[in-house]
Tab-separated table of C-alpha atoms and ligand atoms in Angstrom:
chain	number	residue	atom	x	y	z
A	1	GLU	CA	0.000	0.000	0.000
A	2	GLN	CA	2.994	2.300	-0.257
A	3	ALA	CA	2.157	5.771	-1.486
A	4	GLN	CA	-1.162	4.774	-3.028
A	5	SER	CA	-2.374	8.367	-2.636
A	6	VAL	CA	0.589	9.943	-4.368
A	7	PRO	CA	0.167	11.048	-7.982
A	8	ALA	CA	2.462	8.895	-10.141
A	9	SER	CA	4.443	11.907	-11.362
A	10	GLN	CA	5.249	12.959	-7.773
A	11	LEU	CA	6.251	9.551	-6.402
A	12	GLY	CA	9.953	10.284	-6.726
A	13	MET	CA	9.601	13.580	-4.858
A	14	TRP	CA	7.494	11.948	-2.158
A	15	THR	CA	10.111	9.249	-1.615
A	16	SER	CA	12.872	11.813	-1.262
A	17	PHE	CA	10.675	13.847	1.090
A	18	LEU	CA	10.244	10.747	3.287
A	19	LYS	CA	13.975	10.088	3.139
A	20	SER	CA	14.728	13.664	4.129
A	21	LEU	CA	12.648	13.139	7.291
A	22	ALA	CA	15.422	10.875	8.523
A	23	SER	CA	17.835	13.807	8.580
A	24	TYR	CA	15.234	16.183	10.013
A	25	ASN	CA	16.612	19.497	11.254
A	26	GLY	CA	13.686	20.514	13.488
A	27	ASP	CA	12.015	22.882	11.067
A	28	LEU	CA	9.088	21.341	9.231
A	29	SER	CA	8.298	24.482	7.301
A	30	SER	CA	11.685	24.515	5.586
A	31	MET	CA	11.266	21.035	4.106
A	32	THR	CA	10.622	20.758	0.414
A	33	ALA	CA	7.543	18.669	-0.177
A	34	PRO	CA	5.825	17.662	-3.413
A	35	PRO	CA	2.883	19.809	-4.546
A	36	PHE	CA	0.178	17.232	-3.810
A	37	ILE	CA	0.857	17.486	-0.065
A	38	LEU	CA	0.939	21.297	0.001
A	39	SER	CA	-2.005	23.326	1.174
A	40	SER	CA	-2.904	26.630	-0.460
A	41	VAL	CA	-3.856	27.926	2.980
A	42	SER	CA	-1.575	29.720	5.412
A	43	LEU	CA	-1.371	28.750	9.092
A	44	THR	CA	-2.737	32.171	10.090
A	45	GLU	CA	-6.101	30.884	8.833
A	46	TYR	CA	-6.128	27.962	11.243
A	47	SER	CA	-7.324	30.175	14.108
A	48	GLN	CA	-10.787	30.064	12.576
A	49	PHE	CA	-11.353	26.494	13.762
A	50	TRP	CA	-11.864	27.785	17.292
A	51	THR	CA	-15.200	29.389	16.541
A	52	GLU	CA	-16.768	27.780	13.484
A	53	ILE	CA	-19.663	26.530	15.580
A	54	SER	CA	-21.094	29.790	16.808
A	55	ASP	CA	-23.636	28.391	19.292
A	56	LEU	CA	-20.947	26.437	21.087
A	57	PHE	CA	-18.656	29.462	21.366
A	58	THR	CA	-21.322	31.840	22.672
A	59	GLY	CA	-23.295	29.190	24.612
A	60	PRO	CA	-21.436	29.434	27.934
A	61	ALA	CA	-22.319	33.143	28.232
A	62	SER	CA	-26.013	32.346	28.696
A	63	GLU	CA	-25.529	29.571	31.248
A	64	PRO	CA	-26.175	30.991	34.749
A	65	ASP	CA	-24.758	28.045	36.709
A	66	PRO	CA	-20.932	28.099	36.954
A	67	GLU	CA	-20.625	24.316	37.026
A	68	LYS	CA	-22.783	23.911	33.935
A	69	ARG	CA	-20.910	26.795	32.347
A	70	MET	CA	-17.698	24.820	32.699
A	71	VAL	CA	-19.406	21.867	31.003
A	72	ALA	CA	-20.500	24.202	28.188
A	73	VAL	CA	-16.927	25.469	27.763
A	74	VAL	CA	-15.626	21.900	27.562
A	75	LYS	CA	-18.308	21.094	24.977
A	76	TRP	CA	-17.263	24.079	22.881
A	77	PHE	CA	-13.615	23.001	23.089
A	78	ILE	CA	-14.404	19.397	22.090
A	79	GLY	CA	-16.567	20.816	19.308
A	80	THR	CA	-13.596	22.654	17.808
A	81	LEU	CA	-11.400	19.564	17.437
A	82	ARG	CA	-12.922	18.040	14.342
A	83	GLY	CA	-12.413	21.243	12.380
A	84	GLN	CA	-8.943	21.850	13.811
A	85	TYR	CA	-7.556	18.401	13.177
A	86	CYS	CA	-9.708	16.594	10.599
A	87	SER	CA	-10.867	19.227	8.140
A	88	ARG	CA	-7.970	18.877	5.675
A	89	SER	CA	-8.363	15.115	5.640
A	90	GLU	CA	-12.114	15.469	5.194
A	91	ASN	CA	-12.038	18.102	2.488
A	92	LEU	CA	-8.765	17.377	0.705
A	93	GLY	CA	-8.205	13.672	1.340
A	94	SER	CA	-5.240	14.044	3.702
A	95	GLU	CA	-3.459	16.368	6.100
A	96	LYS	CA	-1.512	19.016	4.176
A	97	LYS	CA	1.550	21.141	4.726
A	98	PRO	CA	0.239	24.658	5.349
A	99	LEU	CA	1.885	27.797	3.967
A	100	ASN	CA	4.384	29.192	6.450
A	101	PRO	CA	3.180	32.711	7.339
A	102	PHE	CA	5.514	35.697	7.041
A	103	LEU	CA	6.078	38.082	9.943
A	104	GLY	CA	3.125	40.417	10.340
A	105	GLU	CA	0.832	38.427	8.086
A	106	LEU	CA	-2.803	39.080	8.969
A	107	PHE	CA	-5.898	37.001	8.551
A	108	ILE	CA	-9.155	38.784	9.237
A	109	GLY	CA	-12.672	37.492	8.949
A	110	GLN	CA	-16.048	37.234	10.585
A	111	TRP	CA	-19.148	35.172	11.012
A	112	SER	CA	-22.154	37.430	10.717
A	113	ASN	CA	-24.561	34.816	12.121
A	114	GLU	CA	-28.179	35.891	11.928
A	115	SER	CA	-27.787	39.620	12.510
A	116	GLU	CA	-25.257	42.439	12.199
A	117	ASP	CA	-25.084	42.889	16.003
A	118	ASN	CA	-24.426	39.190	16.581
A	119	LYS	CA	-21.192	38.806	14.713
A	120	THR	CA	-18.041	36.998	15.689
A	121	VAL	CA	-14.877	38.708	14.497
A	122	LEU	CA	-11.467	37.116	14.071
A	123	VAL	CA	-8.064	38.789	13.835
A	124	SER	CA	-5.079	36.528	13.445
A	125	GLU	CA	-1.492	37.770	13.155
A	126	GLN	CA	1.865	36.108	12.593
A	127	VAL	CA	3.711	37.568	15.561
A	128	SER	CA	6.985	35.691	15.112
A	129	HIS	CA	8.724	34.077	12.162
A	130	HIS	CA	11.678	32.366	13.889
A	131	PRO	CA	10.163	30.349	15.463
A	132	PRO	CA	6.753	30.635	13.751
A	133	VAL	CA	4.056	31.856	16.142
A	134	THR	CA	0.498	32.859	15.280
A	135	ALA	CA	-1.638	34.931	17.674
A	136	TYR	CA	-5.364	35.489	17.437
A	137	ASN	CA	-8.261	37.283	19.019
A	138	ILE	CA	-11.833	36.232	18.370
A	139	TRP	CA	-14.808	37.942	19.937
A	140	ASN	CA	-18.572	38.294	19.910
A	141	ASP	CA	-19.706	41.516	21.584
A	142	LYS	CA	-23.380	40.628	21.729
A	143	HIS	CA	-22.677	37.592	23.886
A	144	GLY	CA	-19.638	39.124	25.577
A	145	VAL	CA	-17.245	36.304	24.791
A	146	GLN	CA	-13.618	36.756	23.798
A	147	LEU	CA	-11.001	34.168	22.988
A	148	GLN	CA	-7.372	35.015	22.553
A	149	GLY	CA	-4.310	32.891	22.265
A	150	PHE	CA	-1.210	32.043	20.304
A	151	ASN	CA	0.507	28.949	19.072
A	152	GLY	CA	3.649	27.559	17.594
A	153	ILE	CA	4.920	24.023	17.211
A	154	LYS	CA	7.889	21.931	18.239
A	155	SER	CA	8.239	18.824	16.173
A	156	SER	CA	10.343	15.723	16.060
A	157	ILE	CA	10.420	12.781	13.744
A	158	SER	CA	10.730	9.092	14.339
A	159	ALA	CA	12.487	7.756	11.281
A	160	THR	CA	11.742	4.155	12.207
A	161	SER	CA	7.974	4.495	12.495
A	162	LEU	CA	7.819	7.386	10.031
A	163	THR	CA	5.741	9.518	12.383
A	164	ILE	CA	5.979	13.247	12.946
A	165	THR	CA	5.344	14.185	16.565
A	166	VAL	CA	4.221	17.722	17.283
A	167	LYS	CA	4.009	19.577	20.588
A	168	GLN	CA	2.090	22.807	20.593
A	169	VAL	CA	3.595	25.802	22.288
A	170	GLY	CA	1.103	28.391	23.499
A	171	HIS	CA	-2.353	28.400	25.025
A	172	ALA	CA	-5.761	30.006	24.664
A	173	MET	CA	-7.707	32.168	27.095
A	174	LEU	CA	-11.462	32.593	27.050
A	175	HIS	CA	-13.177	35.479	28.812
A	176	ILE	CA	-16.897	35.599	29.580
A	177	LYS	CA	-17.776	39.180	30.302
A	178	LYS	CA	-21.071	38.728	32.154
A	179	PHE	CA	-19.400	36.683	34.893
A	180	ASP	CA	-15.941	38.191	34.437
A	181	GLU	CA	-14.608	34.669	34.176
A	182	TYR	CA	-11.392	33.467	32.567
A	183	TYR	CA	-10.636	29.999	31.249
A	184	LEU	CA	-7.125	28.847	30.454
A	185	ILE	CA	-7.046	26.225	27.719
A	186	THR	CA	-3.948	24.206	26.903
A	187	LEU	CA	-3.276	22.709	23.476
A	188	PRO	CA	-2.964	19.027	22.591
A	189	ALA	CA	0.153	17.278	21.399
A	190	LEU	CA	-0.336	15.383	18.175
A	191	HIS	CA	1.358	13.095	15.758
A	192	ILE	CA	1.032	12.533	12.058
A	193	GLU	CA	0.378	9.014	10.851
A	194	GLY	CA	-0.051	7.587	7.385
A	195	LEU	CA	3.011	9.245	5.846
A	196	PHE	CA	4.180	6.020	4.275
A	197	GLY	CA	0.972	5.601	2.290
A	198	GLY	CA	1.006	9.238	1.184
A	199	ALA	CA	-2.201	10.165	3.023
A	200	PRO	CA	-1.061	11.638	6.352
A	201	PHE	CA	-3.590	12.394	9.094
A	202	VAL	CA	-3.487	13.822	12.604
A	203	GLU	CA	-4.037	11.951	15.846
A	204	LEU	CA	-4.104	13.696	19.233
A	205	GLU	CA	-2.218	12.404	22.233
A	206	LYS	CA	-1.454	13.037	25.898
A	207	LYS	CA	-3.433	15.456	28.036
A	208	THR	CA	-4.755	18.979	28.004
A	209	HIS	CA	-6.545	21.081	30.604
A	210	ILE	CA	-9.145	23.753	30.906
A	211	VAL	CA	-9.094	25.615	34.195
A	212	SER	CA	-11.439	28.433	35.159
A	213	SER	CA	-11.275	31.389	37.506
A	214	SER	CA	-14.662	30.173	38.814
A	215	GLY	CA	-12.887	27.203	40.381
A	216	TYR	CA	-13.319	24.288	38.004
A	217	VAL	CA	-10.870	22.147	36.128
A	218	ALA	CA	-11.227	19.739	33.229
A	219	GLU	CA	-8.596	17.187	32.363
A	220	LEU	CA	-8.774	15.741	28.876
A	221	ASP	CA	-6.941	12.619	27.846
A	222	TYR	CA	-6.492	11.686	24.167
A	223	SER	CA	-5.747	8.399	22.502
A	224	GLY	CA	-5.960	6.833	19.084
A	225	ARG	CA	-6.121	3.506	17.416
A	226	GLY	CA	-3.479	1.331	19.014
A	227	TYR	CA	-1.966	-1.831	17.740
A	228	PHE	CA	-4.323	-3.979	19.814
A	229	SER	CA	-7.245	-1.779	20.741
A	230	GLY	CA	-8.749	1.663	20.731
A	231	LYS	CA	-10.490	3.782	18.144
A	232	LYS	CA	-9.264	6.776	16.221
A	233	ASN	CA	-9.752	10.170	17.903
A	234	SER	CA	-10.765	8.848	21.324
A	235	PHE	CA	-10.795	10.934	24.468
A	236	LYS	CA	-11.806	10.849	28.112
A	237	ALA	CA	-12.426	13.885	30.268
A	238	LYS	CA	-13.094	14.621	33.897
A	239	ILE	CA	-14.532	17.825	35.238
A	240	ALA	CA	-13.991	18.624	38.902
A	241	SER	CA	-14.053	21.460	41.328
A	242	LEU	CA	-10.571	22.788	42.100
A	243	LYS	CA	-11.337	22.318	45.789
A	244	ASN	CA	-12.015	18.623	45.404
A	245	ARG	CA	-10.179	17.391	42.357
A	246	SER	CA	-10.250	13.718	43.245
A	247	ALA	CA	-14.050	13.586	43.091
A	248	PRO	CA	-15.060	14.392	39.511
A	249	LEU	CA	-18.470	15.994	38.986
A	250	TYR	CA	-18.743	14.786	35.406
A	251	SER	CA	-16.943	12.339	33.201
A	252	ILE	CA	-17.064	12.358	29.428
A	253	LYS	CA	-15.873	9.822	26.934
A	254	GLY	CA	-16.102	8.996	23.283
A	255	ARG	CA	-14.568	10.221	20.076
A	256	TRP	CA	-13.976	13.893	19.459
A	257	SER	CA	-14.526	13.533	15.712
A	258	LYS	CA	-17.721	11.533	16.232
A	259	VAL	CA	-19.926	10.953	19.277
A	260	SER	CA	-19.204	11.377	22.979
A	261	HIS	CA	-21.309	10.936	26.134
A	262	ILE	CA	-21.312	12.658	29.493
A	263	LYS	CA	-22.048	11.097	32.847
A	264	ASP	CA	-23.198	13.112	35.838
A	265	GLU	CA	-21.203	11.502	38.639
A	266	LYS	CA	-23.691	12.570	41.321
A	267	THR	CA	-26.791	11.061	39.754
A	268	GLY	CA	-25.168	8.483	37.510
A	269	THR	CA	-27.232	9.637	34.530
A	270	GLU	CA	-25.626	9.518	31.127
A	271	GLU	CA	-26.505	11.461	28.029
A	272	LEU	CA	-25.208	12.472	24.621
A	273	PHE	CA	-22.487	15.114	25.001
A	274	TRP	CA	-21.488	16.007	21.473
A	275	ASP	CA	-22.090	14.622	17.991
A	276	ALA	CA	-19.358	16.075	15.792
A	277	GLU	CA	-20.778	14.682	12.584
A	278	LYS	CA	-24.151	16.357	13.034
A	279	ALA	CA	-22.753	19.805	13.758
A	280	THR	CA	-22.505	22.412	11.039
A	281	ARG	CA	-19.291	24.357	10.960
A	282	ALA	CA	-19.908	27.704	9.335
A	283	PRO	CA	-17.195	29.052	7.038
A	284	LEU	CA	-16.049	32.522	7.998
A	285	GLU	CA	-16.502	35.462	5.662
A	286	VAL	CA	-13.393	37.126	4.312
A	287	LYS	CA	-13.168	40.308	2.228
A	288	PRO	CA	-12.741	39.729	-1.508
A	289	ILE	CA	-9.015	39.568	-2.315
A	290	GLU	CA	-9.180	42.760	-4.435
A	291	GLN	CA	-10.199	44.690	-1.311
A	292	GLN	CA	-7.534	43.211	0.926
A	293	LEU	CA	-4.326	45.005	1.875
A	294	GLU	CA	-0.836	43.642	1.134
A	295	LYS	CA	-0.275	42.032	4.539
A	296	GLU	CA	-3.525	40.078	4.411
A	297	SER	CA	-2.989	36.394	4.046
A	298	ARG	CA	-5.066	35.492	1.002
A	299	LYS	CA	-3.914	38.552	-0.892
A	300	ALA	CA	-0.238	37.987	-0.120
A	301	TRP	CA	-0.316	34.278	-0.940
A	302	GLN	CA	-2.692	34.504	-3.902
A	303	LYS	CA	-0.120	33.576	-6.552
A	304	VAL	CA	1.408	30.775	-4.484
A	305	ALA	CA	-2.073	29.420	-3.785
A	306	GLU	CA	-2.841	29.391	-7.511
A	307	ALA	CA	0.423	27.562	-8.245
A	308	VAL	CA	-0.383	25.007	-5.511
A	309	LYS	CA	-3.793	24.431	-7.049
A	310	LEU	CA	-2.131	23.910	-10.437
A	311	GLY	CA	0.310	21.499	-8.801
A	312	ASP	CA	3.110	23.375	-10.572
A	313	TYR	CA	6.238	22.775	-8.518
A	314	SER	CA	8.532	25.339	-10.132
A	315	LEU	CA	5.882	28.039	-10.173
A	316	ILE	CA	5.295	27.417	-6.447
A	317	GLN	CA	9.039	27.885	-5.820
A	318	VAL	CA	9.178	31.059	-7.903
A	319	GLU	CA	6.196	32.651	-6.185
A	320	LYS	CA	7.325	31.595	-2.700
A	321	SER	CA	10.802	33.038	-3.211
A	322	LYS	CA	9.285	36.368	-4.181
A	323	ILE	CA	7.635	36.567	-0.756
A	324	GLU	CA	10.746	35.320	1.041
A	325	ASN	CA	13.019	37.802	-0.723
A	326	GLU	CA	10.656	40.647	0.000
A	327	GLN	CA	10.666	39.672	3.673
A	328	ARG	CA	14.465	39.465	3.735
A	329	GLU	CA	14.627	42.909	2.181
A	330	LEU	CA	12.234	44.319	4.803
A	331	ARG	CA	14.300	42.878	7.667
A	332	LYS	CA	17.450	44.346	6.109
A	333	ILE	CA	15.921	47.810	5.870
A	334	GLU	CA	14.757	47.591	9.483
A	335	GLN	CA	18.218	46.580	10.620
A	336	GLU	CA	19.912	49.352	8.655
A	337	ASN	CA	17.596	51.903	10.196
A	338	GLY	CA	17.782	50.473	13.674
A	339	ILE	CA	14.058	49.864	13.866
A	340	THR	CA	12.381	46.766	15.158
A	341	TRP	CA	9.336	45.149	13.728
A	342	LYS	CA	6.051	46.305	15.311
A	343	HIS	CA	3.065	44.035	15.633
A	344	GLU	CA	-0.254	45.254	14.338
A	345	CYS	CA	-2.516	44.059	17.172
A	346	PHE	CA	-0.550	42.092	19.778
A	347	VAL	CA	1.764	42.884	22.659
A	348	GLU	CA	4.646	40.648	23.648
A	349	ASN	CA	4.911	39.820	27.364
A	350	PRO	CA	2.424	42.445	28.600
A	351	ASP	CA	2.373	43.807	32.132
A	352	PRO	CA	-0.134	41.773	34.199
A	353	SER	CA	-1.113	44.881	36.143
A	354	VAL	CA	-2.617	46.366	32.989
A	355	ASP	CA	-3.535	43.270	31.005
A	356	PRO	CA	-6.363	41.271	32.609
A	357	PHE	CA	-5.751	38.206	30.402
A	358	GLU	CA	-2.123	38.075	31.459
A	359	LYS	CA	-3.083	38.525	35.107
A	360	ALA	CA	-5.625	35.693	34.899
A	361	TYR	CA	-3.131	33.455	33.102
A	362	LEU	CA	-0.523	33.863	35.838
A	363	LYS	CA	-3.115	32.819	38.431
A	364	LEU	CA	-4.565	29.889	36.496
A	365	ALA	CA	-1.446	28.287	35.026
A	366	PRO	CA	-0.056	26.971	38.358
A	367	GLN	CA	-3.379	25.176	39.040
A	368	ILE	CA	-2.701	22.753	36.217
A	369	ASP	CA	1.085	22.548	36.458
A	370	HIS	CA	1.302	24.333	33.145
A	371	THR	CA	4.880	25.464	32.530
A	372	LEU	CA	4.603	29.199	31.931
A	373	GLU	CA	5.076	30.036	28.278
A	374	HIS	CA	8.395	31.735	27.869
A	375	ILE	CA	7.069	34.424	25.525
A	376	ARG	CA	3.408	35.377	25.597
A	377	PHE	CA	1.302	37.403	23.237
A	378	ARG	CA	-1.882	39.250	24.188
A	379	PHE	CA	-4.299	41.202	22.066
A	380	SER	CA	-4.180	44.968	22.443
A	381	GLU	CA	-7.482	46.851	22.130
A	382	GLU	CA	-5.512	50.053	21.820
A	383	MET	CA	-3.396	48.868	18.905
A	384	TYR	CA	-6.400	47.346	17.213
A	385	ALA	CA	-8.331	50.619	17.515
A	386	LYS	CA	-5.555	52.314	15.535
A	387	SER	CA	-5.140	49.533	13.025
A	388	ALA	CA	-5.881	50.135	9.371
A	389	TYR	CA	-7.017	46.545	9.180
A	390	ARG	CA	-10.169	46.865	11.236
A	391	PRO	CA	-13.058	45.602	9.133
B	1	LIG	C1	-1.920	24.763	14.111
B	1	LIG	C2	-2.844	25.405	15.127
B	1	LIG	C3	-4.255	24.883	14.982
B	1	LIG	C4	-4.270	23.383	15.128
B	1	LIG	C5	-3.315	22.733	14.172
B	1	LIG	C6	-3.763	21.742	13.381
B	1	LIG	C7	-2.929	20.950	12.486
B	1	LIG	C8	-1.428	21.205	12.641
B	1	LIG	C9	-1.190	22.704	12.849
B	1	LIG	C10	-1.904	23.220	14.133
B	1	LIG	C11	0.307	23.046	12.823
B	1	LIG	C12	1.016	22.527	11.578
B	1	LIG	C13	0.818	21.014	11.377
B	1	LIG	C14	-0.702	20.776	11.357
B	1	LIG	C15	-0.819	19.344	10.906
B	1	LIG	C16	0.326	19.168	9.908
B	1	LIG	C17	1.200	20.436	10.000
B	1	LIG	C18	1.523	20.258	12.513
B	1	LIG	C19	-1.170	22.747	15.402
B	1	LIG	C20	2.693	20.157	9.684
B	1	LIG	C21	3.561	21.401	9.708
B	1	LIG	C22	2.826	19.586	8.261
B	1	LIG	C23	3.556	18.296	8.216
B	1	LIG	C24	3.798	17.875	6.777
B	1	LIG	C25	3.117	16.584	6.418
B	1	LIG	C26	1.629	16.682	6.248
B	1	LIG	C27	3.771	16.019	5.200
B	1	LIG	O1	-5.090	25.481	15.937
């Protein structure tokens, strides 16, 4: 079954790509891969998977009970996973190598839902290039919910099993205005299987947490199809009060890409938690490319994206180098003039006495033994208010 998904003309390239994994240098984005495995979408766009299911994102804000609110937050999080980790495989037949965003690249979009006052807006920015880090802020003012976070990856490769293992750096923070509550959300580790056959896909592993300023904690445990047992995309979760962590209030289990069930540990009753296949994930609306500014993702990558769609290897290289050279030139000019790059909407390592997200993070992180992120990015209302990129 080797490489059955690889177009015949790209088999040679695919084989050398697999061979090059053996001498992996730690930077996935720099590896030359054949066109069939390339995505025409930049990683700055991946932030949208957090809020494609609007009801789940805004739901917690209308839940008066803090315990049930925590359950609603966990449901929203589980609801995001299918989009985050399966959508390329579902829509394009396999996981793909995303475009590596340039410094300052912006991706802006919105879901207008049913009315103009009930919209969810997303601003995503590439805040670092070496190493690549994407930050985002997503909010719905009507419901008073705001999610911000950032992520990068650390990857390693097992040459013997031909698996890419990826740890995510970063975290997300949700704020619910009505209750002035913060939730710290950590990001799952993953690995990429199926490389040998040419149809890679993602599986999640290890644990993540969600911990709230209202005093609840959820521990989520991921597993996949093992050699002897287990099903793809499985997970188990426990929700407990921080005061009494050894006595879970709820337990959840099932498959995050399919169906899961929740059990109320007090009453013993069990019910459907989430059915990922029944949910509709709404695509976000993005300005037509002609109206976008140079730094906006789809505008900047337009030519590369077209070349990827054509599967034209040399055209992809030509168009990519144009962007890379332009970036190199920009960095050179900055250096010559002694200026440093300025982010459009995010602040690096903000002062917790002025940034409520940072303050909440510093309180919540120790509750789940989360190693403090070395560099943190937070959205700045002030910078955004001045930005030319506001929709
Ligand atoms: C980015 C942040 C999102 C969740 C997410 C989903 C899939 C991940 C992606 C993140 C980072 C880049 C990633 C991708 C799957 C494959 C891709 C690890 C974490 C790598 C760079 C591509 C490997 C190349 C093979 C497909 C050949 O919220």
